[in-house]
Every structure is written in structure tokens, then in C-alpha cells.
Amino acid sequence: MKTFAFFSHKGGTGKSTLAIHLAVQAYTEGLEVLLVDLDHHSATVAEWASIRTQNQPVVVTASPSDIPELKQQAMEEGFDLLMLDCSPYYNDDTMRISELADITIIPTAPRFAEISSLPKGIDKVQPPLMVVLNSCTPDNQETVSFKTVQVREILEEHNIPVSHVHVTRLEAFTESLNYGQGVAEYQPDGKASIQVKALLEWLNQPPVKA
């Protein structure tokens, strides 16, 4: 079983939304997924699950102290993927939770305010970690926007791991949540779904911690 932890260094990065869409994508690929809402500030995942008609992926709410036992239980019950939607700010639990994850995912928009504050708390995250550029300017004729490329290069220059798969600002990401769905269900062949599928494949590339 793999464990993904989702953190953000500030609110509004699309952390919970990204976790939901990746969880649904993994479910549509036949994986047994447990999605845990640890973000009691917004409870986006729990609210989404309350209007969802499907009983997969399994969604539960928990506190950080529950995670070791919850992870063990998920392994015993045969889940393939445990996804932890954590608080929108780094706190005392960040290192402990990231230590239990195979990879920590940090979504951020390619905006100066978010990029400039990103390195300040990243040392609180246990590697491996991966920054995902989220809510990017939509590509023009399938080419990556200059701003997205520029921000990715800045992060790489500072030795901050960044996914080569970015997520653009598309209405399907928010609209699908209104129906208790992920983009893999809402528009299976749409651009948003293609991006999420590619991102899930990319995130499965980093080596798993022993």
C-alpha cells in the first residue's frame, strides 16, 4: 500500500480538490482507495463525500494522532492507496505525518506570493516530496505557458522537486465536485481528467521509502 500526504503552505492552493480528483482517478483505475480528511479548517473532502452517491473511494475524517493506527488498519483491510488531506498550514504534525507517507504532495499556484513563501516551511516536510503546480494558466495550443515553465525552473534551481505534470485552471475541476464526482467521472475524456491521470502516473514514479 502506498501513502500520499497532501500539505500546503497556505490556504487556497487547491490541495483538497487535487486530493479528491487523484483519489477518484485511482479508484477508476481499479485501486482500493482510502481518502482521509485531516483538514478540519475547511473539511472539503468530507463535504464532497456527503453528496457523493458512490461509496468508493472510501472517505473518513480523522485527527493526526489517528494516522499510525489508521494506516495499519488500511493495510490489513487490503487498501492499495491511502491519501491524507492534511491541514492547510505546516504545524507540529507535519513532520510526523510526512514520515508515514511514501510521498508528500504540495500543490501551489505559479504566483509570486505562493512561490516566495514555499521554501520557508518545506524543511518541516520529510522527503520524498513533490511540488505540483496547480491552477496554472490554461495551455495555448497544447504548449505550456511561459509563466509555468519559468516557475518550474525557479523551483528546480532551488533544488525543490517539482512535478513535470502541471494542472491548469479548468472549470471541470470545481464543477465536478458539485455533483460529488471527480473529473475522471465527470468528463472521462476531458483535458482535466487527462491531466489528473498523468499526474497520478508521475507521482507513482518516485521511489517508495523503506
PDB file of N, CA and C in Angstrom, residues 5-79:
ATOM      1  N   ALA A   5       0.521  12.003   1.224  1.00  0.00           N
ATOM      2  CA  ALA A   5       0.087  13.078   2.132  1.00  0.00           C
ATOM      3  C   ALA A   5       0.039  14.378   1.349  1.00  0.00           C
ATOM      4  N   PHE A   6      -1.031  15.127   1.527  1.00  0.00           N
ATOM      5  CA  PHE A   6      -1.210  16.409   0.835  1.00  0.00           C
ATOM      6  C   PHE A   6      -1.115  17.547   1.847  1.00  0.00           C
ATOM      7  N   PHE A   7      -0.110  18.402   1.663  1.00  0.00           N
ATOM      8  CA  PHE A   7       0.060  19.579   2.508  1.00  0.00           C
ATOM      9  C   PHE A   7       0.062  20.821   1.630  1.00  0.00           C
ATOM     10  N   SER A   8      -0.144  21.965   2.256  1.00  0.00           N
ATOM     11  CA  SER A   8       0.049  23.239   1.559  1.00  0.00           C
ATOM     12  C   SER A   8       0.637  24.227   2.551  1.00  0.00           C
ATOM     13  N   HIS A   9       1.346  25.209   2.031  1.00  0.00           N
ATOM     14  CA  HIS A   9       1.997  26.197   2.877  1.00  0.00           C
ATOM     15  C   HIS A   9       1.114  27.396   3.124  1.00  0.00           C
ATOM     16  N   LYS A  10      -0.059  27.407   2.497  1.00  0.00           N
ATOM     17  CA  LYS A  10      -1.045  28.452   2.725  1.00  0.00           C
ATOM     18  C   LYS A  10      -2.386  27.964   2.202  1.00  0.00           C
ATOM     19  N   GLY A  11      -3.463  28.633   2.589  1.00  0.00           N
ATOM     20  CA  GLY A  11      -4.775  28.231   2.124  1.00  0.00           C
ATOM     21  C   GLY A  11      -5.003  28.597   0.670  1.00  0.00           C
ATOM     22  N   GLY A  12      -5.966  27.932   0.046  1.00  0.00           N
ATOM     23  CA  GLY A  12      -6.358  28.285  -1.306  1.00  0.00           C
ATOM     24  C   GLY A  12      -5.500  27.742  -2.422  1.00  0.00           C
ATOM     25  N   THR A  13      -4.709  26.735  -2.163  1.00  0.00           N
ATOM     26  CA  THR A  13      -3.842  26.181  -3.207  1.00  0.00           C
ATOM     27  C   THR A  13      -4.521  25.074  -4.013  1.00  0.00           C
ATOM     28  N   GLY A  14      -5.715  24.666  -3.599  1.00  0.00           N
ATOM     29  CA  GLY A  14      -6.401  23.579  -4.287  1.00  0.00           C
ATOM     30  C   GLY A  14      -5.985  22.209  -3.800  1.00  0.00           C
ATOM     31  N   LYS A  15      -5.423  22.158  -2.603  1.00  0.00           N
ATOM     32  CA  LYS A  15      -4.911  20.900  -2.034  1.00  0.00           C
ATOM     33  C   LYS A  15      -5.994  19.820  -1.939  1.00  0.00           C
ATOM     34  N   SER A  16      -7.105  20.150  -1.304  1.00  0.00           N
ATOM     35  CA  SER A  16      -8.170  19.168  -1.104  1.00  0.00           C
ATOM     36  C   SER A  16      -8.809  18.762  -2.425  1.00  0.00           C
ATOM     37  N   THR A  17      -9.002  19.733  -3.313  1.00  0.00           N
ATOM     38  CA  THR A  17      -9.587  19.439  -4.614  1.00  0.00           C
ATOM     39  C   THR A  17      -8.700  18.477  -5.395  1.00  0.00           C
ATOM     40  N   LEU A  18      -7.396  18.711  -5.362  1.00  0.00           N
ATOM     41  CA  LEU A  18      -6.470  17.832  -6.069  1.00  0.00           C
ATOM     42  C   LEU A  18      -6.484  16.429  -5.466  1.00  0.00           C
ATOM     43  N   ALA A  19      -6.536  16.351  -4.141  1.00  0.00           N
ATOM     44  CA  ALA A  19      -6.582  15.043  -3.472  1.00  0.00           C
ATOM     45  C   ALA A  19      -7.819  14.259  -3.900  1.00  0.00           C
ATOM     46  N   ILE A  20      -8.948  14.938  -3.972  1.00  0.00           N
ATOM     47  CA  ILE A  20     -10.184  14.272  -4.387  1.00  0.00           C
ATOM     48  C   ILE A  20     -10.061  13.723  -5.802  1.00  0.00           C
ATOM     49  N   HIS A  21      -9.602  14.543  -6.723  1.00  0.00           N
ATOM     50  CA  HIS A  21      -9.541  14.107  -8.123  1.00  0.00           C
ATOM     51  C   HIS A  21      -8.539  12.971  -8.318  1.00  0.00           C
ATOM     52  N   LEU A  22      -7.430  13.008  -7.604  1.00  0.00           N
ATOM     53  CA  LEU A  22      -6.467  11.911  -7.705  1.00  0.00           C
ATOM     54  C   LEU A  22      -7.036  10.637  -7.093  1.00  0.00           C
ATOM     55  N   ALA A  23      -7.779  10.765  -5.991  1.00  0.00           N
ATOM     56  CA  ALA A  23      -8.386   9.596  -5.360  1.00  0.00           C
ATOM     57  C   ALA A  23      -9.409   8.946  -6.286  1.00  0.00           C
ATOM     58  N   VAL A  24     -10.228   9.758  -6.932  1.00  0.00           N
ATOM     59  CA  VAL A  24     -11.229   9.221  -7.854  1.00  0.00           C
ATOM     60  C   VAL A  24     -10.549   8.585  -9.066  1.00  0.00           C
ATOM     61  N   GLN A  25      -9.487   9.219  -9.564  1.00  0.00           N
ATOM     62  CA  GLN A  25      -8.755   8.642 -10.691  1.00  0.00           C
ATOM     63  C   GLN A  25      -8.205   7.265 -10.330  1.00  0.00           C
ATOM     64  N   ALA A  26      -7.612   7.166  -9.149  1.00  0.00           N
ATOM     65  CA  ALA A  26      -7.064   5.881  -8.711  1.00  0.00           C
ATOM     66  C   ALA A  26      -8.172   4.837  -8.577  1.00  0.00           C
ATOM     67  N   TYR A  27      -9.323   5.250  -8.065  1.00  0.00           N
ATOM     68  CA  TYR A  27     -10.467   4.345  -7.925  1.00  0.00           C
ATOM     69  C   TYR A  27     -10.943   3.854  -9.290  1.00  0.00           C
ATOM     70  N   THR A  28     -11.019   4.756 -10.276  1.00  0.00           N
ATOM     71  CA  THR A  28     -11.474   4.357 -11.611  1.00  0.00           C
ATOM     72  C   THR A  28     -10.476   3.423 -12.294  1.00  0.00           C
ATOM     73  N   GLU A  29      -9.232   3.432 -11.814  1.00  0.00           N
ATOM     74  CA  GLU A  29      -8.221   2.521 -12.352  1.00  0.00           C
ATOM     75  C   GLU A  29      -8.221   1.176 -11.625  1.00  0.00           C
ATOM     76  N   GLY A  30      -9.182   1.008 -10.714  1.00  0.00           N
ATOM     77  CA  GLY A  30      -9.337  -0.282 -10.052  1.00  0.00           C
ATOM     78  C   GLY A  30      -8.658  -0.410  -8.709  1.00  0.00           C
ATOM     79  N   LEU A  31      -8.128   0.687  -8.170  1.00  0.00           N
ATOM     80  CA  LEU A  31      -7.465   0.631  -6.877  1.00  0.00           C
ATOM     81  C   LEU A  31      -8.457   0.833  -5.743  1.00  0.00           C
ATOM     82  N   GLU A  32      -8.181   0.188  -4.618  1.00  0.00           N
ATOM     83  CA  GLU A  32      -8.950   0.409  -3.395  1.00  0.00           C
ATOM     84  C   GLU A  32      -8.314   1.598  -2.669  1.00  0.00           C
ATOM     85  N   VAL A  33      -9.076   2.687  -2.537  1.00  0.00           N
ATOM     86  CA  VAL A  33      -8.525   3.945  -2.038  1.00  0.00           C
ATOM     87  C   VAL A  33      -9.225   4.364  -0.750  1.00  0.00           C
ATOM     88  N   LEU A  34      -8.426   4.744   0.239  1.00  0.00           N
ATOM     89  CA  LEU A  34      -8.940   5.339   1.471  1.00  0.00           C
ATOM     90  C   LEU A  34      -8.476   6.783   1.506  1.00  0.00           C
ATOM     91  N   LEU A  35      -9.422   7.713   1.459  1.00  0.00           N
ATOM     92  CA  LEU A  35      -9.142   9.147   1.461  1.00  0.00           C
ATOM     93  C   LEU A  35      -9.520   9.704   2.826  1.00  0.00           C
ATOM     94  N   VAL A  36      -8.546  10.289   3.515  1.00  0.00           N
ATOM     95  CA  VAL A  36      -8.739  10.737   4.900  1.00  0.00           C
ATOM     96  C   VAL A  36      -8.738  12.261   4.963  1.00  0.00           C
ATOM     97  N   ASP A  37      -9.790  12.832   5.530  1.00  0.00           N
ATOM     98  CA  ASP A  37      -9.891  14.279   5.701  1.00  0.00           C
ATOM     99  C   ASP A  37      -9.331  14.663   7.070  1.00  0.00           C
ATOM    100  N   LEU A  38      -8.129  15.264   7.046  1.00  0.00           N
ATOM    101  CA  LEU A  38      -7.495  15.775   8.261  1.00  0.00           C
ATOM    102  C   LEU A  38      -7.566  17.292   8.337  1.00  0.00           C
ATOM    103  N   ASP A  39      -8.197  17.893   7.330  1.00  0.00           N
ATOM    104  CA  ASP A  39      -8.261  19.349   7.237  1.00  0.00           C
ATOM    105  C   ASP A  39      -9.571  19.834   7.857  1.00  0.00           C
ATOM    106  N   HIS A  40      -9.542  20.023   9.166  1.00  0.00           N
ATOM    107  CA  HIS A  40     -10.761  20.423   9.868  1.00  0.00           C
ATOM    108  C   HIS A  40     -11.074  21.898   9.676  1.00  0.00           C
ATOM    109  N   HIS A  41     -10.176  22.631   9.035  1.00  0.00           N
ATOM    110  CA  HIS A  41     -10.433  24.048   8.764  1.00  0.00           C
ATOM    111  C   HIS A  41     -11.505  24.217   7.690  1.00  0.00           C
ATOM    112  N   SER A  42     -11.449  23.373   6.660  1.00  0.00           N
ATOM    113  CA  SER A  42     -12.410  23.517   5.560  1.00  0.00           C
ATOM    114  C   SER A  42     -13.266  22.276   5.350  1.00  0.00           C
ATOM    115  N   ALA A  43     -12.734  21.096   5.701  1.00  0.00           N
ATOM    116  CA  ALA A  43     -13.468  19.822   5.563  1.00  0.00           C
ATOM    117  C   ALA A  43     -14.019  19.630   4.152  1.00  0.00           C
ATOM    118  N   THR A  44     -13.258  20.078   3.150  1.00  0.00           N
ATOM    119  CA  THR A  44     -13.716  19.976   1.763  1.00  0.00           C
ATOM    120  C   THR A  44     -13.975  18.532   1.351  1.00  0.00           C
ATOM    121  N   VAL A  45     -13.075  17.642   1.732  1.00  0.00           N
ATOM    122  CA  VAL A  45     -13.216  16.234   1.351  1.00  0.00           C
ATOM    123  C   VAL A  45     -14.469  15.635   1.981  1.00  0.00           C
ATOM    124  N   ALA A  46     -14.681  15.890   3.271  1.00  0.00           N
ATOM    125  CA  ALA A  46     -15.851  15.339   3.953  1.00  0.00           C
ATOM    126  C   ALA A  46     -17.146  15.889   3.366  1.00  0.00           C
ATOM    127  N   GLU A  47     -17.170  17.169   3.038  1.00  0.00           N
ATOM    128  CA  GLU A  47     -18.371  17.769   2.449  1.00  0.00           C
ATOM    129  C   GLU A  47     -18.646  17.192   1.064  1.00  0.00           C
ATOM    130  N   TRP A  48     -17.593  16.989   0.275  1.00  0.00           N
ATOM    131  CA  TRP A  48     -17.742  16.361  -1.033  1.00  0.00           C
ATOM    132  C   TRP A  48     -18.305  14.957  -0.887  1.00  0.00           C
ATOM    133  N   ALA A  49     -17.779  14.200   0.051  1.00  0.00           N
ATOM    134  CA  ALA A  49     -18.222  12.821   0.251  1.00  0.00           C
ATOM    135  C   ALA A  49     -19.687  12.758   0.677  1.00  0.00           C
ATOM    136  N   SER A  50     -20.169  13.794   1.369  1.00  0.00           N
ATOM    137  CA  SER A  50     -21.548  13.786   1.879  1.00  0.00           C
ATOM    138  C   SER A  50     -22.582  13.877   0.761  1.00  0.00           C
ATOM    139  N   ILE A  51     -22.176  14.366  -0.428  1.00  0.00           N
ATOM    140  CA  ILE A  51     -23.121  14.448  -1.541  1.00  0.00           C
ATOM    141  C   ILE A  51     -22.820  13.415  -2.627  1.00  0.00           C
ATOM    142  N   ARG A  52     -21.833  12.589  -2.382  1.00  0.00           N
ATOM    143  CA  ARG A  52     -21.437  11.594  -3.380  1.00  0.00           C
ATOM    144  C   ARG A  52     -22.328  10.367  -3.272  1.00  0.00           C
ATOM    145  N   THR A  53     -22.771   9.821  -4.396  1.00  0.00           N
ATOM    146  CA  THR A  53     -23.623   8.643  -4.403  1.00  0.00           C
ATOM    147  C   THR A  53     -22.814   7.346  -4.402  1.00  0.00           C
ATOM    148  N   GLN A  54     -21.593   7.396  -4.907  1.00  0.00           N
ATOM    149  CA  GLN A  54     -20.725   6.216  -4.892  1.00  0.00           C
ATOM    150  C   GLN A  54     -20.145   6.020  -3.490  1.00  0.00           C
ATOM    151  N   ASN A  55     -19.908   4.778  -3.115  1.00  0.00           N
ATOM    152  CA  ASN A  55     -19.287   4.515  -1.818  1.00  0.00           C
ATOM    153  C   ASN A  55     -17.785   4.294  -1.934  1.00  0.00           C
ATOM    154  N   GLN A  56     -17.236   4.561  -3.109  1.00  0.00           N
ATOM    155  CA  GLN A  56     -15.798   4.494  -3.355  1.00  0.00           C
ATOM    156  C   GLN A  56     -15.358   5.797  -4.019  1.00  0.00           C
ATOM    157  N   PRO A  57     -14.165   6.286  -3.748  1.00  0.00           N
ATOM    158  CA  PRO A  57     -13.251   5.806  -2.713  1.00  0.00           C
ATOM    159  C   PRO A  57     -13.833   5.999  -1.315  1.00  0.00           C
ATOM    160  N   VAL A  58     -13.357   5.214  -0.388  1.00  0.00           N
ATOM    161  CA  VAL A  58     -13.820   5.331   0.996  1.00  0.00           C
ATOM    162  C   VAL A  58     -13.258   6.620   1.588  1.00  0.00           C
ATOM    163  N   VAL A  59     -14.124   7.400   2.227  1.00  0.00           N
ATOM    164  CA  VAL A  59     -13.716   8.673   2.825  1.00  0.00           C
ATOM    165  C   VAL A  59     -14.022   8.652   4.310  1.00  0.00           C
ATOM    166  N   VAL A  60     -13.032   9.021   5.132  1.00  0.00           N
ATOM    167  CA  VAL A  60     -13.224   9.123   6.578  1.00  0.00           C
ATOM    168  C   VAL A  60     -12.581  10.423   7.063  1.00  0.00           C
ATOM    169  N   THR A  61     -13.026  10.885   8.206  1.00  0.00           N
ATOM    170  CA  THR A  61     -12.373  12.013   8.875  1.00  0.00           C
ATOM    171  C   THR A  61     -11.571  11.473  10.049  1.00  0.00           C
ATOM    172  N   ALA A  62     -10.475  12.142  10.363  1.00  0.00           N
ATOM    173  CA  ALA A  62      -9.603  11.670  11.439  1.00  0.00           C
ATOM    174  C   ALA A  62      -8.764  12.821  11.959  1.00  0.00           C
ATOM    175  N   SER A  63      -8.058  12.572  13.040  1.00  0.00           N
ATOM    176  CA  SER A  63      -7.098  13.514  13.601  1.00  0.00           C
ATOM    177  C   SER A  63      -5.696  12.981  13.338  1.00  0.00           C
ATOM    178  N   PRO A  64      -4.690  13.848  13.327  1.00  0.00           N
ATOM    179  CA  PRO A  64      -3.321  13.391  13.060  1.00  0.00           C
ATOM    180  C   PRO A  64      -2.871  12.241  13.950  1.00  0.00           C
ATOM    181  N   SER A  65      -3.302  12.239  15.188  1.00  0.00           N
ATOM    182  CA  SER A  65      -2.883  11.174  16.108  1.00  0.00           C
ATOM    183  C   SER A  65      -3.449   9.811  15.717  1.00  0.00           C
ATOM    184  N   ASP A  66      -4.483   9.798  14.877  1.00  0.00           N
ATOM    185  CA  ASP A  66      -5.105   8.540  14.449  1.00  0.00           C
ATOM    186  C   ASP A  66      -4.350   7.854  13.311  1.00  0.00           C
ATOM    187  N   ILE A  67      -3.457   8.581  12.639  1.00  0.00           N
ATOM    188  CA  ILE A  67      -2.907   8.093  11.380  1.00  0.00           C
ATOM    189  C   ILE A  67      -2.109   6.791  11.506  1.00  0.00           C
ATOM    190  N   PRO A  68      -1.221   6.623  12.476  1.00  0.00           N
ATOM    191  CA  PRO A  68      -0.491   5.341  12.532  1.00  0.00           C
ATOM    192  C   PRO A  68      -1.421   4.135  12.620  1.00  0.00           C
ATOM    193  N   GLU A  69      -2.425   4.216  13.477  1.00  0.00           N
ATOM    194  CA  GLU A  69      -3.363   3.103  13.609  1.00  0.00           C
ATOM    195  C   GLU A  69      -4.217   2.956  12.352  1.00  0.00           C
ATOM    196  N   LEU A  70      -4.617   4.084  11.779  1.00  0.00           N
ATOM    197  CA  LEU A  70      -5.435   4.058  10.570  1.00  0.00           C
ATOM    198  C   LEU A  70      -4.662   3.456   9.403  1.00  0.00           C
ATOM    199  N   LYS A  71      -3.390   3.776   9.300  1.00  0.00           N
ATOM    200  CA  LYS A  71      -2.573   3.216   8.225  1.00  0.00           C
ATOM    201  C   LYS A  71      -2.439   1.708   8.373  1.00  0.00           C
ATOM    202  N   GLN A  72      -2.218   1.247   9.593  1.00  0.00           N
ATOM    203  CA  GLN A  72      -2.100  -0.183   9.831  1.00  0.00           C
ATOM    204  C   GLN A  72      -3.401  -0.900   9.490  1.00  0.00           C
ATOM    205  N   GLN A  73      -4.518  -0.295   9.879  1.00  0.00           N
ATOM    206  CA  GLN A  73      -5.823  -0.881   9.593  1.00  0.00           C
ATOM    207  C   GLN A  73      -6.083  -0.927   8.089  1.00  0.00           C
ATOM    208  N   ALA A  74      -5.695   0.135   7.381  1.00  0.00           N
ATOM    209  CA  ALA A  74      -5.896   0.169   5.935  1.00  0.00           C
ATOM    210  C   ALA A  74      -5.093  -0.926   5.239  1.00  0.00           C
ATOM    211  N   MET A  75      -3.881  -1.161   5.709  1.00  0.00           N
ATOM    212  CA  MET A  75      -3.054  -2.231   5.146  1.00  0.00           C
ATOM    213  C   MET A  75      -3.698  -3.593   5.384  1.00  0.00           C
ATOM    214  N   GLU A  76      -4.209  -3.794   6.585  1.00  0.00           N
ATOM    215  CA  GLU A  76      -4.832  -5.076   6.923  1.00  0.00           C
ATOM    216  C   GLU A  76      -6.100  -5.316   6.125  1.00  0.00           C
ATOM    217  N   GLU A  77      -6.797  -4.239   5.758  1.00  0.00           N
ATOM    218  CA  GLU A  77      -8.050  -4.372   5.023  1.00  0.00           C
ATOM    219  C   GLU A  77      -7.839  -4.401   3.509  1.00  0.00           C
ATOM    220  N   GLY A  78      -6.590  -4.327   3.073  1.00  0.00           N
ATOM    221  CA  GLY A  78      -6.281  -4.522   1.669  1.00  0.00           C
ATOM    222  C   GLY A  78      -6.399  -3.297   0.780  1.00  0.00           C
ATOM    223  N   PHE A  79      -6.326  -2.104   1.361  1.00  0.00           N
ATOM    224  CA  PHE A  79      -6.344  -0.896   0.528  1.00  0.00           C
ATOM    225  C   PHE A  79      -5.033  -0.793  -0.250  1.00  0.00           C
TER     226      PHE A  79
END
